[in-house]
CSV table of C-alpha atoms in Angstrom, one decimal:
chain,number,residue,atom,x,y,z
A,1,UNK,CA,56.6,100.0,125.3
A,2,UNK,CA,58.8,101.5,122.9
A,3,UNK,CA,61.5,100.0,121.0
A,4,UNK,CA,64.4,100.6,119.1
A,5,UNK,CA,63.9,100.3,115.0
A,6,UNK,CA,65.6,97.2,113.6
A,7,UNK,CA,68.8,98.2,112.3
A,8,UNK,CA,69.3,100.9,114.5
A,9,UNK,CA,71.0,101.3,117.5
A,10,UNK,CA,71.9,103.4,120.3
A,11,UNK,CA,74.4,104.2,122.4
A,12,UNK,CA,74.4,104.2,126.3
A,13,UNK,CA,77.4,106.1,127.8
A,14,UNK,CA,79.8,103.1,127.8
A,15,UNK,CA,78.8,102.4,124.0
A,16,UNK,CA,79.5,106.3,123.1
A,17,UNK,CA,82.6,106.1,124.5
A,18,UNK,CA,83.8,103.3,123.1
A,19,UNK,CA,82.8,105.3,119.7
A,20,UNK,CA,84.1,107.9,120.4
A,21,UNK,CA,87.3,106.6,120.8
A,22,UNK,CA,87.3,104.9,117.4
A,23,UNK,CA,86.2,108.1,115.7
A,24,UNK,CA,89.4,109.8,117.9
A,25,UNK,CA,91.9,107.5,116.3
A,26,UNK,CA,90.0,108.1,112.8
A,27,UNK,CA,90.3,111.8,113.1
A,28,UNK,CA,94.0,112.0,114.2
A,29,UNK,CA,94.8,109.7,111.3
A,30,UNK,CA,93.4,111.9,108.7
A,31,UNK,CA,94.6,115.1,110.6
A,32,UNK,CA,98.2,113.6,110.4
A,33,UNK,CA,98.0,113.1,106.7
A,34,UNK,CA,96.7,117.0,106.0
A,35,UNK,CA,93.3,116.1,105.5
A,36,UNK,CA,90.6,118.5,106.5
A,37,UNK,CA,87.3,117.3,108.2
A,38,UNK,CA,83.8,118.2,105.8
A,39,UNK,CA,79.9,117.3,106.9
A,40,UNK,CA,77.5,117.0,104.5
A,41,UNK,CA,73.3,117.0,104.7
A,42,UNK,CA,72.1,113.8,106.1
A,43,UNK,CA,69.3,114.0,104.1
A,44,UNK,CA,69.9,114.8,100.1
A,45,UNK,CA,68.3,114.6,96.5
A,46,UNK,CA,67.2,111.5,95.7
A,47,UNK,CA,68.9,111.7,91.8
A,48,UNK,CA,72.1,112.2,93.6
A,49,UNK,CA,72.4,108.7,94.8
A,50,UNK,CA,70.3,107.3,91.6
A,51,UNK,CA,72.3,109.5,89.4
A,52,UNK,CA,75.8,107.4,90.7
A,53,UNK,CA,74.4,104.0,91.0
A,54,UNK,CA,71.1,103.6,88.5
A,55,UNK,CA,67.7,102.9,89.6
A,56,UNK,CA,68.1,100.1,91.0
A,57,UNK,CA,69.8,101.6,94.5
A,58,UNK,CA,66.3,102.7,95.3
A,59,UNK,CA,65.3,99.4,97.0
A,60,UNK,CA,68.5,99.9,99.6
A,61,UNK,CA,67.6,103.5,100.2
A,62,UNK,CA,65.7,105.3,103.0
A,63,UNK,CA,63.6,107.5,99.8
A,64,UNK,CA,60.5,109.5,100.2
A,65,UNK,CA,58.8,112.4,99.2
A,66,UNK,CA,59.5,115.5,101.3
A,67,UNK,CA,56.4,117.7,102.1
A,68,UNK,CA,57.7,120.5,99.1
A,69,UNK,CA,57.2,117.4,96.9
A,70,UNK,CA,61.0,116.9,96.4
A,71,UNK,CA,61.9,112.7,95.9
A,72,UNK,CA,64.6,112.8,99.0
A,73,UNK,CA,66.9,110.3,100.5
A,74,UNK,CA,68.5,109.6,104.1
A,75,UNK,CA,72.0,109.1,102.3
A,76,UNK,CA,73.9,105.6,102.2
A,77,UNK,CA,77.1,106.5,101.6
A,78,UNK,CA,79.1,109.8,101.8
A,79,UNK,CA,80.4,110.2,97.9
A,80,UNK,CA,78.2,111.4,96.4
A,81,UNK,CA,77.7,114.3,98.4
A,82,UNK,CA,81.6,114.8,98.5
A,83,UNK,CA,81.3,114.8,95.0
A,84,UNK,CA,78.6,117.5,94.7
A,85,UNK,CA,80.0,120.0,97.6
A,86,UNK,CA,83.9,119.6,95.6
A,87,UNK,CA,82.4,119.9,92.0
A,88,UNK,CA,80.1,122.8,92.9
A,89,UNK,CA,83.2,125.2,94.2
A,90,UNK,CA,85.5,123.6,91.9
A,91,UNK,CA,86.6,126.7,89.9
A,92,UNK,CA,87.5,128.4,93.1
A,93,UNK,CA,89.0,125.5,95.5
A,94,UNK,CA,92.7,124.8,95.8
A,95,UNK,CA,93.3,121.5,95.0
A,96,UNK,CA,94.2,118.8,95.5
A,97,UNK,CA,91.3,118.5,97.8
A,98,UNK,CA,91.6,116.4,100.8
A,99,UNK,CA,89.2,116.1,102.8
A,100,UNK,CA,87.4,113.4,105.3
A,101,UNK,CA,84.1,113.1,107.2
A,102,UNK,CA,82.8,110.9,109.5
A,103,UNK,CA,79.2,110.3,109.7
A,104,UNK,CA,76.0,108.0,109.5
A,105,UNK,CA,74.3,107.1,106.6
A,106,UNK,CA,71.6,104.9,106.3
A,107,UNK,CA,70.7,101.6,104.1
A,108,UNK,CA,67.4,99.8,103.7
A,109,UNK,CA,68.8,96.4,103.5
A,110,UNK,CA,68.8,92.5,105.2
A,111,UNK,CA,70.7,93.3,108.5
A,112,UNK,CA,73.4,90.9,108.7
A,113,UNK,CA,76.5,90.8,111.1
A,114,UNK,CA,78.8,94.1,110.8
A,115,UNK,CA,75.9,95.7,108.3
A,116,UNK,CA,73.3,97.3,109.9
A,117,UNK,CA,70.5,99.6,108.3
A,118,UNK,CA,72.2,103.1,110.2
A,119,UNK,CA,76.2,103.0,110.6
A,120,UNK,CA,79.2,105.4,110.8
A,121,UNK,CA,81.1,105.6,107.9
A,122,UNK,CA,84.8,107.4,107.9
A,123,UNK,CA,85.6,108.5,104.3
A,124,UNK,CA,88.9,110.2,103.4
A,125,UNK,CA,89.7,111.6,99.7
A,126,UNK,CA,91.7,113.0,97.2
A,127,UNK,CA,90.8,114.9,94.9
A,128,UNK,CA,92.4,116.9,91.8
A,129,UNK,CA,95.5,114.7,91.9
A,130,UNK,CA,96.2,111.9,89.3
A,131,UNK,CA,99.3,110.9,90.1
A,132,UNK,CA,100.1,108.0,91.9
A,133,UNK,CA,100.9,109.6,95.1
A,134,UNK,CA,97.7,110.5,95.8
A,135,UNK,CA,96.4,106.9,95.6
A,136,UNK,CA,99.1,105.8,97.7
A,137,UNK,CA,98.5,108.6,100.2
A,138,UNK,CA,94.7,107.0,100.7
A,139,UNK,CA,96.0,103.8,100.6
A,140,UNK,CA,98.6,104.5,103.5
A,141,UNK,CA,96.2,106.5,105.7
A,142,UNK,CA,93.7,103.6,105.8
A,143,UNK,CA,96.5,101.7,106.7
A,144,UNK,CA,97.5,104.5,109.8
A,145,UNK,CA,94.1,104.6,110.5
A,146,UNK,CA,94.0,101.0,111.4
A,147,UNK,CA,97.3,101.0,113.1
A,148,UNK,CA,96.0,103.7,115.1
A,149,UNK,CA,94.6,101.1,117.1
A,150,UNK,CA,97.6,99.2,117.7
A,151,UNK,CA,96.4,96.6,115.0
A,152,UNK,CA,99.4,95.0,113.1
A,153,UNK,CA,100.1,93.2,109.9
A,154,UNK,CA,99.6,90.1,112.1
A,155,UNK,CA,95.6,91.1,112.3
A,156,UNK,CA,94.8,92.8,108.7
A,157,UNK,CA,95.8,93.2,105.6
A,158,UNK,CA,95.3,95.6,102.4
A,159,UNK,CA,94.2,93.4,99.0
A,160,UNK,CA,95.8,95.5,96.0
A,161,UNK,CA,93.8,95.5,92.7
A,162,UNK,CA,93.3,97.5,89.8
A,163,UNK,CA,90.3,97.9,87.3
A,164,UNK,CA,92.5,99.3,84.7
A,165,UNK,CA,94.4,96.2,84.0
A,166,UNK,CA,91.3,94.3,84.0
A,167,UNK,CA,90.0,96.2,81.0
A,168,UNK,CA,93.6,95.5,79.5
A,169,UNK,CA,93.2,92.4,80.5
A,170,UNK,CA,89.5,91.5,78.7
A,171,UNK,CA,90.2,93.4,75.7
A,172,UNK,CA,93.4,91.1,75.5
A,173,UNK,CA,90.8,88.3,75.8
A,174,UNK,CA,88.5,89.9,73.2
A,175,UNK,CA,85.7,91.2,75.1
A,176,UNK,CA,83.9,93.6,73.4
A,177,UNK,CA,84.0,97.4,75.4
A,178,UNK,CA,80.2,97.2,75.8
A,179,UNK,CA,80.8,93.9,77.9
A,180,UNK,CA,83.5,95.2,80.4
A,181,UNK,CA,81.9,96.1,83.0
A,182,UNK,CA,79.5,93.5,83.5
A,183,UNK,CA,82.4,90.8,83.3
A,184,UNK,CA,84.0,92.9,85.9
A,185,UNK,CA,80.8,92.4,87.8
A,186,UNK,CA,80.4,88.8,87.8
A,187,UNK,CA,84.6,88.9,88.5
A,188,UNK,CA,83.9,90.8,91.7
A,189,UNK,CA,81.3,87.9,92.8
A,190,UNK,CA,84.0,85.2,92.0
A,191,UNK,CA,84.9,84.1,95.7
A,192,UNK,CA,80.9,84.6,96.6
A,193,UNK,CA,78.9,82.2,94.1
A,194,UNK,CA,79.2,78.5,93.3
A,195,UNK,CA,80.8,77.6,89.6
A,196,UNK,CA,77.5,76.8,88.1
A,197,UNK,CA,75.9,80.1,89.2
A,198,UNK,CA,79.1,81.8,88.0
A,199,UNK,CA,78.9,80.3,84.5
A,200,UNK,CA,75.6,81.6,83.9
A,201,UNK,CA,76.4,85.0,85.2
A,202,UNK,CA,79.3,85.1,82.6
A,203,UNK,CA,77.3,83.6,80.0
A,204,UNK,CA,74.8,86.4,80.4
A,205,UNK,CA,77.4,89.1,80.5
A,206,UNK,CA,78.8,87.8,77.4
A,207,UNK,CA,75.0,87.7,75.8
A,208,UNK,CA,75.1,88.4,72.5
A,209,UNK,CA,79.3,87.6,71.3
A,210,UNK,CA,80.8,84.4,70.4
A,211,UNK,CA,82.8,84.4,73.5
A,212,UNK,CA,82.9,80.7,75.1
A,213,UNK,CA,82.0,81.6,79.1
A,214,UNK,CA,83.6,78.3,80.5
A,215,UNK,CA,87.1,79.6,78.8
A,216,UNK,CA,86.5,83.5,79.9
A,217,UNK,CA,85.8,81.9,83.1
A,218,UNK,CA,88.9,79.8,82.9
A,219,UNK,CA,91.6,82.7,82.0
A,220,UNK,CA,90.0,85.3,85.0
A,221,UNK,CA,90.6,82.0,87.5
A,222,UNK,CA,94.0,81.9,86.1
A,223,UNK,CA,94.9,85.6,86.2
A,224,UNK,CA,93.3,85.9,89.6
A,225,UNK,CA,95.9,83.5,90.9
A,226,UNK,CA,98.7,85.1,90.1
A,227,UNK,CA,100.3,87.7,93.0
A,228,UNK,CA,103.4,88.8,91.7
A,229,UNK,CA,104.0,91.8,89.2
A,230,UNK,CA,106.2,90.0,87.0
A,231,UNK,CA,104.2,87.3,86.7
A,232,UNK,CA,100.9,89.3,85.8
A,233,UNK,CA,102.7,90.3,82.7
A,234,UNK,CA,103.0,87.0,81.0
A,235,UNK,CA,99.0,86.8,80.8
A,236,UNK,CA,99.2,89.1,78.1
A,237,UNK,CA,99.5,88.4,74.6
A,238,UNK,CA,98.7,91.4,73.4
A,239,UNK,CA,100.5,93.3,70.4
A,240,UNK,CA,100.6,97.5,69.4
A,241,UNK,CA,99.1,99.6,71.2
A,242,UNK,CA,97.5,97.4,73.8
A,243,UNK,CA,101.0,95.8,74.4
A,244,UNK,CA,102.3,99.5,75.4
A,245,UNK,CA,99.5,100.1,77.5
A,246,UNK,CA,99.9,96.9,79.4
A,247,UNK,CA,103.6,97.5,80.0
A,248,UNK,CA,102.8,101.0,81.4
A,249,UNK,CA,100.4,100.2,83.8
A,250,UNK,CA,102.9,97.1,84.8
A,251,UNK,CA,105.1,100.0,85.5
A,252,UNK,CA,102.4,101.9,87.2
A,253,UNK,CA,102.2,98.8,89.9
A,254,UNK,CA,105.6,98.8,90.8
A,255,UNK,CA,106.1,102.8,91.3
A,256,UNK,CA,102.9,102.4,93.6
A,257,UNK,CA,104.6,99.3,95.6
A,258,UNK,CA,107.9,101.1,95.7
A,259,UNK,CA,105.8,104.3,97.1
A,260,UNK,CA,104.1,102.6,100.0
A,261,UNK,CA,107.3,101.1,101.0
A,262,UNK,CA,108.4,104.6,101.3
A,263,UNK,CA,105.5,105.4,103.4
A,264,UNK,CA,106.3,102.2,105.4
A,265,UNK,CA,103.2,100.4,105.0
A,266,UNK,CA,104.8,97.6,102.4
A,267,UNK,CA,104.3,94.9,105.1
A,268,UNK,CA,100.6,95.4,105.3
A,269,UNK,CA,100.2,95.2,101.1
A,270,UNK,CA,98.9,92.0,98.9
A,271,UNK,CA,98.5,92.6,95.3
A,272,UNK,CA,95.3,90.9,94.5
A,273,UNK,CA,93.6,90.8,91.5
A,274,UNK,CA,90.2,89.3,92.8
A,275,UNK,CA,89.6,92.9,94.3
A,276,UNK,CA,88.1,94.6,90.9
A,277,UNK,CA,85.1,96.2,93.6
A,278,UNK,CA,81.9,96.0,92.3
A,279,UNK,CA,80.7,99.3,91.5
A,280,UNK,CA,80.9,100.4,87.9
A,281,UNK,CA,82.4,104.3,88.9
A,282,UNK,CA,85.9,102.5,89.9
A,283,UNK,CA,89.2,103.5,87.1
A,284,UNK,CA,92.1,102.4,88.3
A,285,UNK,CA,93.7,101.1,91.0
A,286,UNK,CA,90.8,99.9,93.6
A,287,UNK,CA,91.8,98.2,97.6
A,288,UNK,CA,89.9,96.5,100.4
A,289,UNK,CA,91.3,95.8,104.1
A,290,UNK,CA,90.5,92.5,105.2
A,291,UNK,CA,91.4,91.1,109.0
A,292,UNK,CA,93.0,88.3,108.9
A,293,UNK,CA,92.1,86.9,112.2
A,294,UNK,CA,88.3,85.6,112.9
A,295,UNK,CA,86.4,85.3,110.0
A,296,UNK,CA,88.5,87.7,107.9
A,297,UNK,CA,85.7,90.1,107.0
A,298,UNK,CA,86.7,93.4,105.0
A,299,UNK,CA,86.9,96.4,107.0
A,300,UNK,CA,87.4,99.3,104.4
A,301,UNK,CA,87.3,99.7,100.6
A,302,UNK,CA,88.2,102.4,97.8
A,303,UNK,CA,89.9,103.1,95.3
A,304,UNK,CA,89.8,105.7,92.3
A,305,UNK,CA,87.0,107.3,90.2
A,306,UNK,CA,88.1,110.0,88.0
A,307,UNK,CA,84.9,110.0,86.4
A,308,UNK,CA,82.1,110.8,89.1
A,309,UNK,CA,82.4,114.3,89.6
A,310,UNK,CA,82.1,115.2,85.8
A,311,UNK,CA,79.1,112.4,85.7
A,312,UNK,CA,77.2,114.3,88.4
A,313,UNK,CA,77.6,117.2,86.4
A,314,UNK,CA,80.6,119.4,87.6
A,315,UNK,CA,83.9,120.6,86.2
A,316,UNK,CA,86.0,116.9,85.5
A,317,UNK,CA,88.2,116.4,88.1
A,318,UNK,CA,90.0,112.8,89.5
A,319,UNK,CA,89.7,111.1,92.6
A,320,UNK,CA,90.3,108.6,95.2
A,321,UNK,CA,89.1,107.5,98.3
A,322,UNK,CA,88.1,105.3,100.7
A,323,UNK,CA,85.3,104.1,103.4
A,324,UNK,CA,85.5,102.5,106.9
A,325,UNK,CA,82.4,101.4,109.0
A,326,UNK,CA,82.6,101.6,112.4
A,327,UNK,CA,81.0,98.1,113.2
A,328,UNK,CA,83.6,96.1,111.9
A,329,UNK,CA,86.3,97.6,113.5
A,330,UNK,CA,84.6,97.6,117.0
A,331,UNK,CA,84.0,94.1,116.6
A,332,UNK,CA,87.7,93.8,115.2
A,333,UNK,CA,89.1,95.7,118.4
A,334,UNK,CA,86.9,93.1,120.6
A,335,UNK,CA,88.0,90.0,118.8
A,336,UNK,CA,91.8,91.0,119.4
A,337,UNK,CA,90.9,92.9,122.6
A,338,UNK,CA,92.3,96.3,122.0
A,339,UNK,CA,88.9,97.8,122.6
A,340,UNK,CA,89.3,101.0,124.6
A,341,UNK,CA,87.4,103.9,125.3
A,342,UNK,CA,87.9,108.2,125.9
A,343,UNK,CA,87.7,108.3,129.0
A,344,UNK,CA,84.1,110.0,130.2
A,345,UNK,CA,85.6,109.8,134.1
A,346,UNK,CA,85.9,112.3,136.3
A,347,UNK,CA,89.9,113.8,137.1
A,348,UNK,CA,88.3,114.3,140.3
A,349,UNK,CA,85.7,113.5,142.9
A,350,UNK,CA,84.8,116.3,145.8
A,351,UNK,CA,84.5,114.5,148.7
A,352,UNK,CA,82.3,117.3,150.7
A,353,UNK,CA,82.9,116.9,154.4
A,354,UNK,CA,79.6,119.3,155.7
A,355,UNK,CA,77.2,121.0,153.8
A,356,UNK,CA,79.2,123.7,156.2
A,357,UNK,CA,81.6,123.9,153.3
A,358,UNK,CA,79.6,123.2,150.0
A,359,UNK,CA,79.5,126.5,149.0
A,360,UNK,CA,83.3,126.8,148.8
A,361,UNK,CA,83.8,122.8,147.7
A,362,UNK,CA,82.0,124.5,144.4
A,363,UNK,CA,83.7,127.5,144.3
A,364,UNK,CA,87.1,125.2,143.5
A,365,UNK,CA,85.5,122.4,141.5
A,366,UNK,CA,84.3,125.4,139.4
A,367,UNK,CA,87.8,126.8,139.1
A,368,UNK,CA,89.1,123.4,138.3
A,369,UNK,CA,86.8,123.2,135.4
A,370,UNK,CA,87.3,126.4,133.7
A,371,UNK,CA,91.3,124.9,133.8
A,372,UNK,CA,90.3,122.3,132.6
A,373,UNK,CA,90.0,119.6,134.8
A,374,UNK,CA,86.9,117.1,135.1
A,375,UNK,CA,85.7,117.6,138.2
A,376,UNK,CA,82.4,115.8,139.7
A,377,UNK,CA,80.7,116.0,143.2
A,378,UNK,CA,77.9,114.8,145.5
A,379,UNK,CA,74.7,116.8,144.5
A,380,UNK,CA,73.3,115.6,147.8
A,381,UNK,CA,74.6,115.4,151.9
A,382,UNK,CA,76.3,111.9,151.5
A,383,UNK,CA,78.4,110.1,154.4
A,384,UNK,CA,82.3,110.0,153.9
A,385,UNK,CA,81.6,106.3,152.9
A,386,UNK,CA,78.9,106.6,150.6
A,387,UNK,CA,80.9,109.5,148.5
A,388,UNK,CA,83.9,107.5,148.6
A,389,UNK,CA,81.8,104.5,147.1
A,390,UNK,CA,80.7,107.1,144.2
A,391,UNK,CA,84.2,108.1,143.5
A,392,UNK,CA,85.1,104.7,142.5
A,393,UNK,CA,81.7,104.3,140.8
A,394,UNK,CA,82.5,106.8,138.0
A,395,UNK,CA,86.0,106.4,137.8
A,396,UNK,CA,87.4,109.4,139.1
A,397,UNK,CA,91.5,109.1,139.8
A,398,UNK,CA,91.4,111.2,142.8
A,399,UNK,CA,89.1,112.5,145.8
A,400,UNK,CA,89.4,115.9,146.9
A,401,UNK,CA,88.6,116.2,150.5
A,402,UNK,CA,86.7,119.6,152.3
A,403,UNK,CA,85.5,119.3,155.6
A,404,UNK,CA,85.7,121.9,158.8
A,405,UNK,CA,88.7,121.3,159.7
A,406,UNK,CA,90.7,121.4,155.9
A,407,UNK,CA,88.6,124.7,155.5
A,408,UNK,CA,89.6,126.6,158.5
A,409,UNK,CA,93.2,125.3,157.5
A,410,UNK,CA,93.2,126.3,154.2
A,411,UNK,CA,93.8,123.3,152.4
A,412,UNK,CA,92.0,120.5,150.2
A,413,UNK,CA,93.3,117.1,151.1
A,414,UNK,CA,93.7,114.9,147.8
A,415,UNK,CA,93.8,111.2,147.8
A,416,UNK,CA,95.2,109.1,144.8
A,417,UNK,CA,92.2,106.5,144.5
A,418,UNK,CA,94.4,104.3,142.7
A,419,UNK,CA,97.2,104.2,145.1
A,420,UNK,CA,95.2,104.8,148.3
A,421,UNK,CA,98.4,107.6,149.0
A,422,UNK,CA,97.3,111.4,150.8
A,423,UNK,CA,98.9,114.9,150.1
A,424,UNK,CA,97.5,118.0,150.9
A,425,UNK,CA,97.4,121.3,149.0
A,426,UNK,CA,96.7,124.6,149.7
A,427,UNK,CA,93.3,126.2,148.4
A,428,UNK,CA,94.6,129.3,146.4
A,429,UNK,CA,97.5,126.8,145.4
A,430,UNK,CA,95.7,124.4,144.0
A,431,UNK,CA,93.3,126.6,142.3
């Protein structure tokens, strides 16, 4: 007996529905916002993904060789590749570039609840566009996308941080360039790891400086804390040049608030400086969703990366963008039960009276279709009862009745299966 592979699923009728709905809401989301919808090769160069992340992704990644000896991999994530299809018609492509996709990738990893090895990912970016507008345009169709669902600020939330003024901020503490990125790395593990294991991954970030961890480690609690713009100001003690680069980034912080209150999604934003996301490609300002109901698990994340098109190799051009997996908002829909599906049903159900009138029952349901309704019917000689039992079975709204008698008439009686009420219609009418 066969079985599915672990981490994998599949998706009966009911399930693909249910998905299909969630990648409806996604997709008219993203086309409300101007974005146009790309798909990318499932299955890519393996340097792509090494290329972005070091060597080290190779133990998350579904890698082989290919049988033209070319190192391969399913992909995990959707970036890269956006990456490589925008940089490789950069010269030509009107910009800025906004695009989404919706797709699965695939992950060699410890399956866990809401991560499996295979998921759907939604992706929407910018990019050539560094203003702020473009990261607030991302930010506020994640937002849309979620509301889509009917999902209010009363359910999730979007965590505002920003890697730039963490580099502002560790310079201001005297960490040496060099060191940045792997203090931002054990910052980004702050709310995951006890103290002790969090000193040592500081004190080995900081290997080889005079820096003290146990202060470092006291100053990032202390600036994590604080929530309000004014307020992240008066961490700084910085002088020159860094001074003016702190105030302008302040500045940046409140023209992107003041934005997304334009857009009308202020009530669903918390500035929040634990969110520095861990991967090392990340410039500015970076975001996560997070329910706030249940356990509070994150349900998307982005932010920008100017840097990753040139460092695949392309033309340099600035970005920003986000992910969503399916599985976590399914199980977020469930939790709050506004789970719904497209509908698979049937419009209608032919109720065929004889096999007299089959022929003609088909000629109609095929009419029907090509108009566009959803028409189903008994493939089989069925009692009244028995087709009347199968209309309810898949749903349909109405029965369409043909026997002898509606034929020689003329007419196709039509019963509202919700409402139990009859009307009748002529044939060529109806048609």
């Amino acid at each position: 007996m066969f079985r599915t592979l672990p981490g994998f699923r599949e998706f009966y009728p009911e399930d693909c529905a249910k998905k299909n709905y969630i990648f409806g809401v996604w997709r008219t989301a993203a086309r409300s916002f101007g974005f146009s919808e790309f798909e990318p090769p499932v299955l890519e160069q393996l340097d792509l993904f090494t290329e972005k992340s070091g060597e080290e992704i190779k133990s998350q990644l579904f890698e082989f060789v290919d049988k033209g000896g070319r190192a391969v991999s399913l992909r995990p994530e959707m970036t890269p590749s956006l990456a490589r299809m925008v940089g490789a018609k950069a010269a030509g492509i009107r910009r800025p570039v906004k695009w989404f996709a919706i797709g699965e990738n695939y992950r060699y990893e410890r399956q866990q609840k809401g991560r499996l090895r295979a998921f759907f990912q939604y992706n929407a970016d910018i990019l050539g566009e560094e203003s702020l507008n473009a990261d607030a345009e991302v930010v506020a169709l994640l937002i849309e996308s979620l509301r889509g669902f009917g999902l209010t600020e009363n359910e999730f939330k979007l965590r505002l941080g920003d890697r730039t003024l963490w580099v502002l901020f560790l310079e201001n503490a005297g960490v040496p360039e060099e060191k940045i990125i792997p203090v931002l790395s054990v910052v980004d593990k702050l709310e995951k790891v006890s103290p002790e294991v969090l000193r040592e991954m500081t004190a080995e970030a900081l290997k080889g400086t005079d820096l003290d961890a146990d202060i470092l480690v006291g100053k990032i609690r202390a600036f994590i804390a604080v929530r309000d713009i004014d307020a992240m100001r008066s961490y700084f003690d910085a002088q020159g040049e860094l001074a003016v680069r702190v105030d302008a980034r302040i500045a940046q912080w409140r023209e992107l608030l003041k934005i997304l209150e334009s857009l009308g999604v202020g009530a669903f934003i918390s500035p929040d400086l634990s969110i520095v996301r861990g991967l090392a490609y990340y410039t500015g300002f970076v975001f996560e969703a997070f329910q706030i109901v249940g356990t509070g698990r994150a349900l998307a994340g982005g932010g920008r990366y100017d840097n990753l098109v040139k460092k695949l190799g392309y033309q340099d051009m600035p970005a920003v963008g986000f992910g969503m997996g399916d599985v976590t908002v399914s199980d977020l829909l469930e939790l709050v039960g506004k789970s719904k599906s497209l509908s698979d049903r049937p419009d209608v159900y032919f109720v065929i009276g004889s096999e007299n009138v089959r022929s003609k029952a088909m000629r109609i349901a095929t009419a029907l279709r090509r108009s566009g309704v959803k028409v189903d019917y008994p493939l089989k000689a069925l009692s009244f009862g028995k087709q009347f039992k199968q209309a309810d079975a898949v749903g349909a709204s109405k029965a369409y009745i043909l026997g002898d008698d509606e034929l020689a008439a003329g007419v196709v009686k039509i019963k509202d299966l919700k409402t139990g009420e009859e009307s009748s219609s002529k044939i060529d009418e109806l048609i």
